[in-house]
Each structure stands twice: as C-alpha cells, then as structure tokens.
Amino acid sequence: MVFVKGQKKATKGSTQSGEEKTASTTPKVTKTPTEGGEKKRKKRKSDYTSFSTYIHKLLKQITPPTNAKSNEKGDRKFTISSKAMSVMNSFVHDIFDRIATEASGLAKKKKRQTLHSRDIQVAVRIILTGELAKHAILQGMTAVNKYNPTETKN
C-alpha cells in the first residue's frame, strides 16, 4: 500500500470513509475501445466446400490392388494429381448444383418450400441419363433407407 502525503493510515478497526479517500490521487481505470473504436469481429469460415476427402475415400473403394498377390486394404496405393482433384471437385459441385436447382424448381411447381426425397429422385432422372440415373437412384434410396429405416416409401 502506498501512502500519499496528508493521507491517514488505516488501522484494523477503522475503515476509510469518503473524506479520507479524497486525499488519494489514484484515478479510476476506464476501459478504452479497441483500435479504431470498432468491436472485434469473429472470423468467418470460407463458403467453399471441398469434396476431396470423399473422392479419396471413393477411389480407395473402387481402385483394384496394385499387387496381384496382396489383397489387404493397407496395400492399396493410389495417387491423384491436384489438377485432377480440382476437376473432380468442380464436377461434383456442378452436378450437385444442377440437381438442387431442378429439385427446387419441382418443389416450387408443387407450391412447397420443403424438398422431399421424391423431388431429388425426379431431378436425378431428369439431369442424369440411362444407366447412370438408375444407379444413382438406387444408391440414393439405399442411403435414405439406411438413414431412416422406418420410412419405406419411394
């Protein structure tokens, strides 16, 4: 404790009243605003989503083993260049955008604001052709049934 000339010492039994504190010259500490007077802003996440991890997982599943003798999962080695991954990523984004746009258009025609699995299924039939559409619809139906096993509607 620092004492200023003219300030009384506080003893155990006595407390400093307003009159005794006037001799003290310590100013109150006020909070100053941050630089520029603006509040700190939270960092925003980028809007870009990448499917590269999922593409890698898919390639691991469908790539045959490099060695005919070894059939273990750990022995499957493959690489994909960054440009090829960029092409695949933009391809997935493009197909996703086309299907979402078509499905939302179908929902608007039915005067609904919610997308249903049936809307996605019809949009896939419109966007994709032939065997690819059949395979995509089958994979989508199994995914929906796996996620929600009680609902068995088409």
XYZ file of N, CA and C in Angstrom:
462
model
N 0.844 -1.169 0.000
C 0.000 0.000 0.000
C 0.890 1.232 0.000
N 0.602 2.174 -0.871
C 1.390 3.394 -0.990
C 0.591 4.531 -0.369
N 1.285 5.334 0.442
C 0.607 6.450 1.097
C 1.076 7.758 0.494
N 0.124 8.661 0.309
C 0.406 9.983 -0.214
C 0.465 10.935 0.978
N 1.262 11.982 0.874
C 1.404 12.935 1.958
C 0.040 13.531 2.297
N -0.331 13.491 3.550
C -1.599 14.025 4.007
C -2.666 12.943 4.126
N -2.374 11.725 3.720
C -3.350 10.639 3.824
C -3.155 9.944 5.153
N -4.258 9.586 5.796
C -4.185 8.912 7.081
C -4.000 7.428 6.878
N -3.276 6.801 7.815
C -3.101 5.361 7.796
C -4.372 4.703 8.272
N -4.765 3.614 7.585
C -5.948 2.874 8.024
C -5.503 1.812 9.003
N -6.159 1.757 10.128
C -5.849 0.729 11.121
C -6.840 -0.404 10.971
N -6.644 -1.480 11.743
C -7.515 -2.643 11.630
C -8.956 -2.289 11.927
N -9.216 -1.538 12.911
C -10.573 -1.222 13.324
C -11.225 -0.137 12.497
N -10.471 0.686 11.851
C -11.073 1.803 11.126
C -11.121 1.503 9.630
N -12.115 2.101 8.983
C -12.218 1.971 7.525
C -12.077 3.347 6.922
N -11.688 3.389 5.687
C -11.535 4.683 5.040
C -12.893 5.146 4.555
N -13.291 6.332 4.957
C -14.560 6.884 4.508
C -14.307 7.739 3.287
N -15.364 8.345 2.761
C -15.250 9.187 1.571
C -14.321 10.359 1.798
N -14.307 10.928 3.026
C -13.450 12.076 3.304
C -11.986 11.681 3.307
N -11.709 10.510 3.840
C -10.319 10.075 3.915
C -9.797 9.701 2.533
N -10.655 9.268 1.629
C -10.227 8.846 0.300
C -9.933 10.041 -0.604
N -10.394 11.220 -0.258
C -10.176 12.379 -1.126
C -8.713 12.730 -1.247
N -7.932 12.371 -0.250
C -6.508 12.667 -0.310
C -5.802 11.745 -1.300
N -6.422 10.625 -1.615
C -5.834 9.673 -2.545
C -5.876 10.257 -3.960
N -4.818 10.041 -4.728
C -4.750 10.615 -6.067
C -4.792 9.556 -7.170
N -5.243 8.359 -6.844
C -5.276 7.318 -7.870
C -6.529 7.489 -8.728
N -6.374 7.622 -10.022
C -7.541 7.804 -10.886
C -8.223 6.446 -11.159
N -9.483 6.522 -11.540
C -10.215 5.309 -11.889
C -9.742 4.813 -13.253
N -9.714 3.517 -13.398
C -9.292 2.924 -14.660
C -10.529 2.737 -15.520
N -10.490 3.295 -16.704
C -11.615 3.128 -17.632
C -11.169 2.269 -18.801
N -12.106 1.514 -19.323
C -11.789 0.660 -20.460
C -11.758 1.512 -21.718
N -10.731 1.314 -22.492
C -10.618 2.052 -23.752
C -11.097 1.148 -24.883
N -11.712 1.726 -25.899
C -12.163 0.901 -27.024
C -10.976 0.327 -27.779
N -11.220 -0.735 -28.529
C -10.156 -1.349 -29.313
C -9.706 -0.378 -30.391
N -8.664 -0.743 -31.081
C -8.097 0.141 -32.103
C -9.153 0.540 -33.118
N -9.248 1.788 -33.416
C -10.189 2.283 -34.401
C -11.598 2.430 -33.842
N -11.810 2.078 -32.592
C -13.116 2.206 -31.977
C -14.117 1.154 -32.416
N -13.680 0.113 -33.155
C -14.595 -0.928 -33.617
C -14.485 -2.167 -32.743
N -15.561 -2.921 -32.703
C -15.545 -4.184 -31.969
C -14.809 -5.228 -32.789
N -14.234 -6.208 -32.076
C -13.557 -7.285 -32.783
C -14.602 -8.160 -33.451
N -14.337 -8.539 -34.680
C -15.267 -9.375 -35.428
C -14.758 -10.806 -35.443
N -15.709 -11.731 -35.422
C -15.346 -13.141 -35.484
C -14.897 -13.482 -36.895
N -14.007 -14.439 -36.977
C -13.512 -14.885 -38.267
C -14.586 -15.706 -38.963
N -14.875 -15.388 -40.204
C -15.878 -16.124 -40.965
C -15.250 -17.294 -41.678
N -15.966 -18.403 -41.695
C -15.487 -19.550 -42.445
C -15.682 -19.279 -43.930
N -14.820 -19.863 -44.723
C -14.972 -19.674 -46.161
C -16.180 -20.470 -46.643
N -16.813 -19.986 -47.698
C -18.005 -20.619 -48.224
C -17.681 -21.816 -49.115
N -16.420 -22.060 -49.362
C -16.017 -23.107 -50.288
C -15.975 -24.455 -49.572
N -16.694 -25.424 -50.096
C -16.631 -26.774 -49.552
C -15.947 -27.671 -50.568
N -15.105 -28.542 -50.084
C -14.358 -29.423 -50.958
C -14.804 -30.863 -50.735
N -14.918 -31.595 -51.811
C -15.293 -32.997 -51.747
C -14.075 -33.897 -51.880
N -12.877 -33.353 -51.719
C -11.656 -34.127 -51.969
C -11.517 -35.321 -51.030
N -11.891 -35.155 -49.772
C -11.771 -36.298 -48.841
C -12.703 -37.430 -49.251
N -13.891 -37.086 -49.708
C -14.855 -38.109 -50.115
C -14.434 -38.763 -51.426
N -13.820 -37.994 -52.308
C -13.333 -38.547 -53.567
C -12.198 -39.529 -53.289
N -11.325 -39.180 -52.335
C -10.243 -40.096 -51.953
C -10.805 -41.397 -51.381
N -11.806 -41.291 -50.509
C -12.418 -42.491 -49.927
C -13.051 -43.359 -51.002
N -13.715 -42.727 -51.955
C -14.348 -43.461 -53.046
C -13.305 -44.153 -53.913
N -12.206 -43.468 -54.220
C -11.152 -44.072 -55.024
C -10.509 -45.254 -54.312
N -10.397 -45.184 -52.988
C -9.863 -46.309 -52.230
C -10.760 -47.533 -52.375
N -12.068 -47.299 -52.425
C -13.006 -48.411 -52.535
C -12.970 -49.056 -53.912
N -12.862 -48.262 -54.966
C -13.016 -48.810 -56.314
C -11.709 -49.128 -57.010
N -10.559 -48.685 -56.496
C -9.279 -48.948 -57.137
C -8.848 -50.374 -56.824
N -8.530 -51.169 -57.853
C -8.061 -52.528 -57.586
C -6.670 -52.503 -56.963
N -6.302 -53.547 -56.238
C -4.964 -53.570 -55.632
C -3.876 -53.530 -56.701
N -2.776 -52.858 -56.396
C -1.689 -52.726 -57.368
C -0.916 -54.032 -57.493
N -0.837 -54.779 -56.429
C -0.129 -56.037 -56.419
C -1.141 -57.168 -56.486
N -0.989 -58.117 -57.395
C -1.954 -59.205 -57.547
C -1.940 -60.142 -56.351
N -0.791 -60.277 -55.678
C -0.678 -61.182 -54.537
C -1.298 -60.606 -53.274
N -1.252 -59.287 -53.096
C -1.730 -58.689 -51.853
C -3.146 -58.162 -52.033
N -4.049 -58.618 -51.205
C -5.436 -58.163 -51.244
C -5.806 -57.377 -49.996
N -4.829 -57.013 -49.188
C -5.102 -56.276 -47.957
C -5.397 -54.825 -48.281
N -6.218 -54.203 -47.419
C -6.591 -52.803 -47.644
C -5.392 -51.872 -47.529
N -4.456 -52.177 -46.651
C -3.305 -51.312 -46.427
C -2.371 -51.238 -47.620
N -2.419 -52.248 -48.506
C -1.508 -52.286 -49.641
C -2.023 -51.507 -50.844
N -3.229 -51.005 -50.806
C -3.778 -50.256 -51.936
C -3.193 -48.850 -51.944
N -2.338 -48.601 -52.922
C -1.708 -47.285 -53.046
C -2.196 -46.636 -54.332
N -2.603 -45.413 -54.248
C -3.012 -44.684 -55.433
C -2.718 -43.220 -55.201
N -2.605 -42.494 -56.280
C -2.414 -41.050 -56.183
C -3.302 -40.375 -57.213
N -3.613 -39.138 -56.941
C -4.377 -38.323 -57.884
C -3.760 -36.930 -57.848
N -3.540 -36.364 -59.005
C -2.897 -35.056 -59.052
C -3.853 -33.980 -58.540
N -3.309 -32.854 -58.169
C -4.142 -31.771 -57.635
C -5.056 -31.204 -58.709
N -4.586 -31.184 -59.962
C -5.440 -30.700 -61.051
C -6.593 -31.651 -61.305
N -6.321 -32.960 -61.259
C -7.386 -33.950 -61.442
C -8.396 -33.861 -60.308
N -7.898 -33.633 -59.091
C -8.804 -33.480 -57.953
C -9.648 -32.224 -58.102
N -9.055 -31.171 -58.623
C -9.788 -29.932 -58.860
C -10.895 -30.142 -59.892
N -10.597 -30.908 -60.931
C -11.594 -31.207 -61.962
C -12.734 -32.021 -61.361
N -12.383 -33.037 -60.577
C -13.414 -33.875 -59.947
C -14.261 -33.061 -58.979
N -13.622 -32.176 -58.240
C -14.332 -31.343 -57.268
C -15.321 -30.405 -57.976
N -14.886 -29.792 -59.075
C -15.781 -28.896 -59.800
C -16.901 -29.685 -60.475
N -16.609 -30.916 -60.898
C -17.636 -31.773 -61.484
C -18.727 -32.089 -60.459
N -18.327 -32.454 -59.245
C -19.295 -32.771 -58.189
C -20.111 -31.539 -57.829
N -19.461 -30.384 -57.733
C -20.178 -29.134 -57.455
C -21.199 -28.823 -58.547
N -20.811 -29.032 -59.794
C -21.695 -28.740 -60.911
C -22.920 -29.656 -60.903
N -22.714 -30.953 -60.731
C -23.826 -31.905 -60.709
C -24.735 -31.630 -59.514
N -24.128 -31.339 -58.380
C -24.916 -31.020 -57.183
C -25.790 -29.792 -57.422
N -25.215 -28.759 -58.036
C -25.953 -27.527 -58.304
C -27.098 -27.771 -59.280
N -26.839 -28.560 -60.316
C -27.891 -28.858 -61.301
C -29.059 -29.602 -60.661
N -28.732 -30.631 -59.863
C -29.784 -31.427 -59.226
C -30.561 -30.586 -58.220
N -29.861 -29.782 -57.435
C -30.536 -28.938 -56.438
C -31.441 -27.915 -57.105
N -30.980 -27.323 -58.206
C -31.797 -26.332 -58.918
C -33.056 -26.975 -59.494
N -32.885 -28.141 -60.093
C -34.030 -28.836 -60.686
C -35.023 -29.273 -59.608
N -34.511 -29.799 -58.491
C -35.386 -30.248 -57.401
C -36.135 -29.076 -56.776
N -35.465 -27.936 -56.631
C -36.156 -26.773 -56.064
C -37.228 -26.260 -57.019
N -36.970 -26.340 -58.318
C -37.984 -25.960 -59.297
C -39.202 -26.860 -59.219
N -38.971 -28.161 -59.030
C -40.086 -29.104 -58.890
C -40.903 -28.814 -57.631
N -40.209 -28.486 -56.548
C -40.912 -28.167 -55.299
C -41.725 -26.881 -55.444
N -41.190 -25.900 -56.162
C -41.921 -24.647 -56.374
C -43.175 -24.863 -57.220
N -43.088 -25.782 -58.206
C -44.256 -26.085 -59.025
C -45.384 -26.693 -58.194
N -44.990 -27.459 -57.164
C -45.995 -28.066 -56.287
C -46.368 -27.142 -55.131
N -45.853 -25.918 -55.166
C -46.114 -24.894 -54.145
C -45.718 -25.367 -52.744
N -44.515 -25.961 -52.669
C -43.959 -26.397 -51.382
C -42.630 -25.694 -51.162
N -42.272 -25.527 -49.885
C -40.987 -24.913 -49.562
C -39.978 -25.942 -49.078
N -40.404 -27.199 -48.965
C -39.535 -28.255 -48.463
C -39.208 -29.235 -49.576
N -37.927 -29.574 -49.679
C -37.521 -30.589 -50.638
C -37.747 -31.969 -50.040
N -38.325 -32.861 -50.809
C -38.537 -34.234 -50.382
C -37.611 -35.135 -51.187
N -37.454 -36.356 -50.720
C -36.584 -37.289 -51.432
C -37.114 -37.576 -52.832
N -38.416 -37.528 -52.981
C -39.029 -37.747 -54.296
C -38.624 -36.646 -55.278
N -38.510 -35.404 -54.808
C -38.067 -34.293 -55.668
C -36.641 -34.531 -56.166
N -35.784 -34.972 -55.271
C -34.392 -35.257 -55.640
C -34.352 -36.404 -56.646
N -35.174 -37.422 -56.410
C -35.203 -38.583 -57.298
C -35.633 -38.198 -58.716
N -36.664 -37.396 -58.834
C -37.134 -36.959 -60.153
C -36.096 -36.058 -60.812
N -35.451 -35.191 -60.020
C -34.418 -34.304 -60.568
C -33.240 -35.118 -61.104
N -32.876 -36.181 -60.401
C -31.781 -37.040 -60.869
C -32.174 -37.716 -62.169
N -33.433 -38.162 -62.272
C -33.907 -38.782 -63.526
C -33.846 -37.795 -64.693
N -34.118 -36.524 -64.412
C -34.099 -35.512 -65.470
C -32.662 -35.166 -65.873
N -31.793 -34.961 -64.885
C -30.423 -34.489 -65.147
C -29.542 -35.609 -65.711
N -29.527 -36.757 -65.035
C -28.678 -37.865 -65.467
C -29.458 -38.742 -66.447
N -28.738 -39.524 -67.223
C -29.409 -40.315 -68.250
C -29.130 -41.809 -68.075
N -30.100 -42.610 -68.508
C -29.937 -44.053 -68.646
C -29.503 -44.793 -67.404
N -28.466 -45.603 -67.586
C -27.973 -46.489 -66.525
C -27.419 -45.694 -65.343
N -26.820 -44.561 -65.620
C -26.271 -43.719 -64.554
C -27.378 -43.222 -63.629
N -28.510 -42.840 -64.195
C -29.645 -42.371 -63.396
C -30.201 -43.504 -62.533
N -30.325 -44.699 -63.119
C -30.838 -45.849 -62.360
C -29.931 -46.177 -61.183
N -28.625 -46.172 -61.444
C -27.667 -46.477 -60.385
C -27.690 -45.404 -59.293
N -27.766 -44.142 -59.688
C -27.793 -43.044 -58.717
C -29.053 -43.106 -57.863
N -30.198 -43.416 -58.480
C -31.456 -43.502 -57.731
C -31.403 -44.663 -56.750
N -30.835 -45.805 -57.184
C -30.712 -46.963 -56.293
C -29.825 -46.630 -55.093
N -28.690 -45.971 -55.337
C -27.788 -45.586 -54.246
C -28.460 -44.581 -53.313
N -29.206 -43.654 -53.881
C -29.909 -42.665 -53.062
C -30.984 -43.302 -52.194
N -31.720 -44.259 -52.762
C -32.771 -44.934 -51.997
C -32.178 -45.739 -50.845
N -31.060 -46.423 -51.088
C -30.431 -47.183 -50.000
C -29.904 -46.249 -48.925
N -29.389 -45.086 -49.326
C -28.905 -44.118 -48.333
C -30.050 -43.587 -47.482
N -31.179 -43.274 -48.122
C -32.341 -42.775 -47.377
C -32.884 -43.856 -46.447
N -32.969 -45.090 -46.933
C -33.462 -46.185 -46.094
C -32.518 -46.489 -44.936
N -31.222 -46.326 -45.149
C -30.253 -46.543 -44.086
C -30.370 -45.444 -43.026
N -30.619 -44.214 -43.485
C -30.750 -43.090 -42.566
C -32.061 -43.158 -41.804
N -33.141 -43.484 -42.491
C -34.466 -43.527 -41.882
C -35.124 -44.864 -42.236
N -34.829 -45.935 -41.481
C -35.301 -47.273 -41.869
C -36.813 -47.463 -41.749
N -37.513 -46.624 -40.970
C -38.961 -46.809 -40.807
C -39.724 -46.357 -42.035
N -39.207 -45.381 -42.762
C -39.876 -44.859 -43.943
C -39.453 -45.662 -45.158
N -40.392 -46.431 -45.756
C -40.052 -47.259 -46.900
C -40.779 -46.804 -48.159
N -41.198 -45.540 -48.215
C -41.856 -45.001 -49.404
C -40.843 -44.735 -50.494
N -41.295 -44.799 -51.757
C -40.415 -44.496 -52.894
C -40.455 -43.045 -53.215
